[in-house]
Tab-separated table of C-alpha atoms in Angstrom:
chain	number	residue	atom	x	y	z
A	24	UNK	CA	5.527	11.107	-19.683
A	25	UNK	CA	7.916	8.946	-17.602
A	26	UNK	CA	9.349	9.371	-14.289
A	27	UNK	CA	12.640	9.417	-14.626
A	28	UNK	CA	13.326	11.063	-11.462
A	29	UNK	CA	11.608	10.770	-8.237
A	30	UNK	CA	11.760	12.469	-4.783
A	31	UNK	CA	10.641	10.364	-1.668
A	32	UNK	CA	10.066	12.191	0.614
A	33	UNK	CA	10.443	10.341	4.128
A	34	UNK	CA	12.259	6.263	3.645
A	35	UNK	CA	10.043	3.688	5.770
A	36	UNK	CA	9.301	0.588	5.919
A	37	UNK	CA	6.785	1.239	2.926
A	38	UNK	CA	8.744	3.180	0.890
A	39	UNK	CA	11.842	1.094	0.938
A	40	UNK	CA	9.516	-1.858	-0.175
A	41	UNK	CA	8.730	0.234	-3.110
A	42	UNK	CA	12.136	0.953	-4.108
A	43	UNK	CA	13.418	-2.721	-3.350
A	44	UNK	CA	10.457	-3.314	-6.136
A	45	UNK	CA	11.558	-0.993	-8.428
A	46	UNK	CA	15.121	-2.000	-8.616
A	47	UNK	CA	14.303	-5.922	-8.931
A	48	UNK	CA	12.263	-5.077	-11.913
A	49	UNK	CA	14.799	-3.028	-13.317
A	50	UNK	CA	14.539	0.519	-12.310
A	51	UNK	CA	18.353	2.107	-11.897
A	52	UNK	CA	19.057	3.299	-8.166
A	53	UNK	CA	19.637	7.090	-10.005
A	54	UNK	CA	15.959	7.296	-10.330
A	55	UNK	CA	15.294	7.778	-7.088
A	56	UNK	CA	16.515	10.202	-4.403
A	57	UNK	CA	15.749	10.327	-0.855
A	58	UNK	CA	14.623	13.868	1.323
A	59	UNK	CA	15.288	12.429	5.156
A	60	UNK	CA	16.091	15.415	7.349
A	61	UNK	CA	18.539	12.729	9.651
A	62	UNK	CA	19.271	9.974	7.735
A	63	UNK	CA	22.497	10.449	5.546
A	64	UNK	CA	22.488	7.290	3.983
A	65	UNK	CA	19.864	4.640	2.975
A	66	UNK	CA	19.686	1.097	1.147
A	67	UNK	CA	20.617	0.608	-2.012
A	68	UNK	CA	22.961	3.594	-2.134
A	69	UNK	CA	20.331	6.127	-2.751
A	70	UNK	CA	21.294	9.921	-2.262
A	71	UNK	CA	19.739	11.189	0.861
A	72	UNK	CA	19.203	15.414	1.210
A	73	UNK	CA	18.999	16.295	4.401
A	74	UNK	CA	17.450	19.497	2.983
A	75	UNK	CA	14.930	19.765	-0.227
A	76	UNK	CA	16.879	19.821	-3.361
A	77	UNK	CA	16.655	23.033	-5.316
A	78	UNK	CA	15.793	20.473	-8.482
A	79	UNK	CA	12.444	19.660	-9.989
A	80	UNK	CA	11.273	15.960	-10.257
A	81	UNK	CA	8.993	14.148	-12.315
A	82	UNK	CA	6.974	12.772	-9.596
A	83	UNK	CA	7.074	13.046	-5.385
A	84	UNK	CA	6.289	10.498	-3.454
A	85	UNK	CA	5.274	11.096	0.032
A	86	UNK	CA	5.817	8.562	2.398
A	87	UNK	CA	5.877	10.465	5.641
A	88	UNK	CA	3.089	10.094	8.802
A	89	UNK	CA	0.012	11.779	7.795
A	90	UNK	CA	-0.029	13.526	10.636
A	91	UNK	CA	3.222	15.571	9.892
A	92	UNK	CA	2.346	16.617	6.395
A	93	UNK	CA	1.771	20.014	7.342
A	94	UNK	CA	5.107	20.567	8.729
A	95	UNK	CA	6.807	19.312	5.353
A	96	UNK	CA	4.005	20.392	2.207
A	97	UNK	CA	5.211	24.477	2.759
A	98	UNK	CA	8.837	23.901	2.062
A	99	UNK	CA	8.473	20.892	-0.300
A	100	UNK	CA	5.620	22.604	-2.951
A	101	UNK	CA	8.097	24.871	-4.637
A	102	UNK	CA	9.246	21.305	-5.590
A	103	UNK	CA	6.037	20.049	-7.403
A	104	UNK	CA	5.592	22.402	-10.723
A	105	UNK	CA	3.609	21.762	-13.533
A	106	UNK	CA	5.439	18.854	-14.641
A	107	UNK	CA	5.364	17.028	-11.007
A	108	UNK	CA	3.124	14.250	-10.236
A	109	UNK	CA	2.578	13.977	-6.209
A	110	UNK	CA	2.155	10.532	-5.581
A	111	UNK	CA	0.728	9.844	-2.029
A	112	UNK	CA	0.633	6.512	0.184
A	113	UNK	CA	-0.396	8.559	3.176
A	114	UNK	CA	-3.330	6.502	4.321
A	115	UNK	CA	-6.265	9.155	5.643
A	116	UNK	CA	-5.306	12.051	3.158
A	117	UNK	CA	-7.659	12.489	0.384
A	118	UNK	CA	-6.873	14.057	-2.934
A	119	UNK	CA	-8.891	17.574	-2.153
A	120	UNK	CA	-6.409	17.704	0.371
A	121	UNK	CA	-3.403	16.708	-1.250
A	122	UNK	CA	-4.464	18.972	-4.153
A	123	UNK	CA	-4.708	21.812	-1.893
A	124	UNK	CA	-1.110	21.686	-0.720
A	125	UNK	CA	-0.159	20.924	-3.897
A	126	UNK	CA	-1.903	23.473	-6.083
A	127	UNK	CA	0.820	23.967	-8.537
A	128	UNK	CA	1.653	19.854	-9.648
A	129	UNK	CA	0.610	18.097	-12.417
A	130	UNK	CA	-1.621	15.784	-10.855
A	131	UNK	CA	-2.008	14.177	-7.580
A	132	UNK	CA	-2.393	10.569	-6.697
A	133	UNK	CA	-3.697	8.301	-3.768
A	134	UNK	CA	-1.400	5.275	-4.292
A	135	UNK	CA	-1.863	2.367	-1.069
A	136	UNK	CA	0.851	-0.656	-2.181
A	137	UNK	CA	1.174	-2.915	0.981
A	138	UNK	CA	4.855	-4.555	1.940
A	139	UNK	CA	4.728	-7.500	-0.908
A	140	UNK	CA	5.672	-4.860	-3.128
A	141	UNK	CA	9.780	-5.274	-2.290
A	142	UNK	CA	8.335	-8.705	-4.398
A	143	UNK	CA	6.863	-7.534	-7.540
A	144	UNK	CA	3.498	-8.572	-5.839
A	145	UNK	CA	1.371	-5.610	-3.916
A	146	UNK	CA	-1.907	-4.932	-5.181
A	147	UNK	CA	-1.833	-1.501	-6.010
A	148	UNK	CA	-5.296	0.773	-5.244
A	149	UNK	CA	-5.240	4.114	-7.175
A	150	UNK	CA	-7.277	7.039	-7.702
A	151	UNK	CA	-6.318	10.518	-9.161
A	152	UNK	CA	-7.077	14.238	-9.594
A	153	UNK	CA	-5.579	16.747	-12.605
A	154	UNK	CA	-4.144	13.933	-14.042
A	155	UNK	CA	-4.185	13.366	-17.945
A	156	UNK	CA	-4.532	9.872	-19.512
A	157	UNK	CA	-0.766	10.111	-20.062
A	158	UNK	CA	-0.083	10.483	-17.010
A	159	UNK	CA	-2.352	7.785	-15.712
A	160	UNK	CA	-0.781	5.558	-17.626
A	161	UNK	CA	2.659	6.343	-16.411
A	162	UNK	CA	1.378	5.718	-12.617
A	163	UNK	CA	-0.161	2.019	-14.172
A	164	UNK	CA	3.573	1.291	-15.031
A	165	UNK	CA	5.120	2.310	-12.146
A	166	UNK	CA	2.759	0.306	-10.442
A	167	UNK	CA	2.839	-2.716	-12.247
A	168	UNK	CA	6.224	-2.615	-11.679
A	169	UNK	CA	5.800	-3.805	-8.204
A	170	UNK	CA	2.515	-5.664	-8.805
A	171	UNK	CA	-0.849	-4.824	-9.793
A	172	UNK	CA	-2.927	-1.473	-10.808
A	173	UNK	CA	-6.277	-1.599	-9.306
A	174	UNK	CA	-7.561	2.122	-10.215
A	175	UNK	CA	-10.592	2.925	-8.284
A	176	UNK	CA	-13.599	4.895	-9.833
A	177	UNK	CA	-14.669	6.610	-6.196
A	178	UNK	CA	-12.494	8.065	-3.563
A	179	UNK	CA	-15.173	7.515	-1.376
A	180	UNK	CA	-13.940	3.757	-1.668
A	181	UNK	CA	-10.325	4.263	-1.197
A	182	UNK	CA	-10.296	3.386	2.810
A	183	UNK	CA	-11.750	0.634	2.200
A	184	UNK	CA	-9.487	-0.717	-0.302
A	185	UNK	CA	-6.819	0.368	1.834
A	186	UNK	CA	-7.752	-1.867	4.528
A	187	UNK	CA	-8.017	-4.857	1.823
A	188	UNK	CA	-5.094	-4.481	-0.214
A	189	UNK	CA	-3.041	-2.248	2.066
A	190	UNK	CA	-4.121	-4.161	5.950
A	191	UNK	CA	-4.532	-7.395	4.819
A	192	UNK	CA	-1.899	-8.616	4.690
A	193	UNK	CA	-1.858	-8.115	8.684
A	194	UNK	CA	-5.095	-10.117	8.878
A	195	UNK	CA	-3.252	-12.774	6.596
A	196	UNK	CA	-0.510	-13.090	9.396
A	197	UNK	CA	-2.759	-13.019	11.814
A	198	UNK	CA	-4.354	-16.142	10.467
A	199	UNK	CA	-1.128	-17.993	9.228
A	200	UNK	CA	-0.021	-17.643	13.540
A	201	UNK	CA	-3.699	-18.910	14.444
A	202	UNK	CA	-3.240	-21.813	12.596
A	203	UNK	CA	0.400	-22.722	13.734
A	204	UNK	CA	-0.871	-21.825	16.896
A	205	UNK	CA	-3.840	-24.042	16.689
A	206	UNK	CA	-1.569	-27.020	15.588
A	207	UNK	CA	0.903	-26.965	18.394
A	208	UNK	CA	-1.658	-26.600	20.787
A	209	UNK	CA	-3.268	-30.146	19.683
A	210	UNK	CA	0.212	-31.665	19.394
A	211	UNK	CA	2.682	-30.569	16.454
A	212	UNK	CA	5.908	-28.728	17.465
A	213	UNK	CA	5.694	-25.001	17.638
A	214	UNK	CA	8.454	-24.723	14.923
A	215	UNK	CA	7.229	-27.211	12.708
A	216	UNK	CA	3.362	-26.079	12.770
A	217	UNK	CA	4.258	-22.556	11.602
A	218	UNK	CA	6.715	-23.792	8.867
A	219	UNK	CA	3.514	-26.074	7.358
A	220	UNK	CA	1.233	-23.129	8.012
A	221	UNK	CA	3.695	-20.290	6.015
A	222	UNK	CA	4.398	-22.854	3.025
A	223	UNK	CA	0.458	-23.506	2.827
A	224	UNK	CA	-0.659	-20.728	2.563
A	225	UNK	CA	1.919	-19.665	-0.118
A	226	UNK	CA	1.007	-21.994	-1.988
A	227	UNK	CA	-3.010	-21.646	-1.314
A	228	UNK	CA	-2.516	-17.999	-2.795
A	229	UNK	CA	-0.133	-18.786	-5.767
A	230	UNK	CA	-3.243	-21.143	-6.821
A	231	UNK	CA	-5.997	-19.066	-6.112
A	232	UNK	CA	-3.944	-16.257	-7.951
A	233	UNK	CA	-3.103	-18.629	-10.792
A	234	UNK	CA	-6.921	-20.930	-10.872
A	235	UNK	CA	-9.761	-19.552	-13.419
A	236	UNK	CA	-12.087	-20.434	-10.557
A	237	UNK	CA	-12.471	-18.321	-7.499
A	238	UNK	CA	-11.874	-18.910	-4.101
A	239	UNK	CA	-15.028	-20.321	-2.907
A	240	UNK	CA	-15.126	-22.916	-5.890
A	241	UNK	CA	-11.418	-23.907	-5.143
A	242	UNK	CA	-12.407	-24.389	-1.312
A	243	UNK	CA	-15.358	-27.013	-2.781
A	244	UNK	CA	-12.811	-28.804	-4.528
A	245	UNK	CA	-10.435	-29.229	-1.368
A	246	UNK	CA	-13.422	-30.192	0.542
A	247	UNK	CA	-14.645	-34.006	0.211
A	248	UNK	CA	-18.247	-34.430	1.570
A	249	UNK	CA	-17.780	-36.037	4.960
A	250	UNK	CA	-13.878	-35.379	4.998
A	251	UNK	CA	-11.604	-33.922	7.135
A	252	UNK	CA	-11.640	-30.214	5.039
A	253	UNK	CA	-15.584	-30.178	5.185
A	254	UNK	CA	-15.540	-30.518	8.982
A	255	UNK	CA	-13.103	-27.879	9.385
A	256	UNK	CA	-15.114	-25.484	7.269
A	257	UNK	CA	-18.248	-25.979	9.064
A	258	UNK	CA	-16.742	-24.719	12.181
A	259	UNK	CA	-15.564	-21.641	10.219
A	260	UNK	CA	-19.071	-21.356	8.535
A	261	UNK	CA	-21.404	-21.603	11.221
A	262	UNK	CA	-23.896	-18.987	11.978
A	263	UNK	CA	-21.611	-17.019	9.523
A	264	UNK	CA	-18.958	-16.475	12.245
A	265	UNK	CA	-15.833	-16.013	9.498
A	266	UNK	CA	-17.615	-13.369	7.179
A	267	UNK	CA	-19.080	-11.286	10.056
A	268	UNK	CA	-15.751	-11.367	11.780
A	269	UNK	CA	-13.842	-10.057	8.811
A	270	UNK	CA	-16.501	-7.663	7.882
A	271	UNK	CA	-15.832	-6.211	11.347
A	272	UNK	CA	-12.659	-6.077	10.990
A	273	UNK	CA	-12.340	-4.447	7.339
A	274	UNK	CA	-15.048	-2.045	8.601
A	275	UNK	CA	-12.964	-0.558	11.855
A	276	UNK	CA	-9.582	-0.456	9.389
A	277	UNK	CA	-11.718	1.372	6.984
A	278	UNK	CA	-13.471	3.882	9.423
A	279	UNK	CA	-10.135	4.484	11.162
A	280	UNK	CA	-8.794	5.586	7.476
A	281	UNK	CA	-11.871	8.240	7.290
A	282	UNK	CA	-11.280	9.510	11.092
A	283	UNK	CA	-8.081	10.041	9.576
A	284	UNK	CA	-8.982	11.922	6.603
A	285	UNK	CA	-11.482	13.989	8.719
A	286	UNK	CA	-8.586	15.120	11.251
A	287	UNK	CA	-6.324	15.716	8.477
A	288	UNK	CA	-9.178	18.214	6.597
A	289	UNK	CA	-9.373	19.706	10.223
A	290	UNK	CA	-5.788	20.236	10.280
A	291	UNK	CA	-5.607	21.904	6.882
């Protein structure tokens, strides 16, 4: 199967990464249409319905706030027939759910891309009910399309590779402003410190991404015993301060994504 047509339903700041994705590696703007009960018109020329098309698509994708689902899944299943894959990046709303608003589609997906897909570079977590090899296969190259397909074995993991692949990249911000933050503080203009910090850390990642070795072995090789790296590190290594802060802070991303799928089965 291929999705030749697609409904998004709701056009965020998520979604329009997507599509911004999709187009740069090729996709033609008719492939996708937009449901937006204000908006009339959105980038890239899309058609907007202000009201859900009487047409069937080859896949949905929901990109609305969990919370409203309800008030949209009535009016929108007629939509997803046997032939319709509903493809979800609602963080908190787990596939029983999903399924069970959708009882009629094809298959239903959890798919969490995170902004760097407008850039061909989101990792991509995925998991699936009802869906065929076919059309698992289909959702790999729509995904790859906008980065990578990281399909996940247990939906019991899915929060927390939401708050990875899908949060990260605010903890990855956060960081990048600590440093240039750090720097100006001890001297280096405010400007200057967050242009070195941004261009280092693109090109930390485009290494890491592109080195056989992983990121622990590549920070050895930065670090000369004795040197100015080394002595850096062992303030972020001692007593284990680093890893226990980032463990805390994947875990409370992660348990907000299950309060979330808890008031959302309450809800149903």
């Amino acid at each position: 199967m291929a999705f030749e047509k697609i409904l998004i339903v709701g056009f965020g700041t998520m979604t329009g990464a997507m599509v911004d994705g999709w187009l740069a590696a090729g996709s033609p703007a008719s492939q996708f249409e937009v449901y937006h009960p204000r908006k009339t018109e959105v980038d890239h020329g899309l058609k907007v319905h202000n009201h859900f098309p009487g047409t069937q698509f080859d896949a949905i994708l929901l990109g609305i706030k969990p919370y409203i689902i309800d008030e949209i899944a009535a009016d929108l299943e007629p939509l997803a027939g046997p032939r319709t894959v509903i493809l979800s990046v609602l963080a908190g709303v787990e596939l029983e759910s999903l399924a069970r608003r959708f009882p009629r589609a094809r298959g239903v997906v959890r798919f969490m891309p995170n902004l760097a897909s407008a850039l061909g570079k989101s990792p991509n977590a995925l998991i699936s009910r009802g869906l065929d090899a076919e059309g698992c296969g289909s959702v790999t190259a729509l995904a790859e399309e906008i980065g990578t397909a990281e399909w996940l074995d247990d939906e019991s993991q899915f929060d927390l590779a939401t708050a990875l692949a899908g949060s990260g990249p605010g903890f990855v911000y956060r960081f990048i402003d600590a440093l240039a933050a750090g720097a100006g503080e001890l001297g280096l203009p405010a400007d200057q410190a967050q242009r070195l910090a941004v261009a280092m850390v693109e090109g930390a990642a485009a290494l890491a991404a592109a080195s056989p070795h992983p990121p622990q072995e590549l920070a050895r090789r930065v670090a000369s015993p004795g040197g100015m790296t080394q002595k850096g590190l062992d303030v972020l290594d001692a007593d284990g301060a680093l890893d226990t802060l980032v463990t805390r802070c994947l875990r409370a991303a992660r348990d907000r994504g299950q309060e979330m799928a808890a008031e959302a089965r309450e809800k149903h």
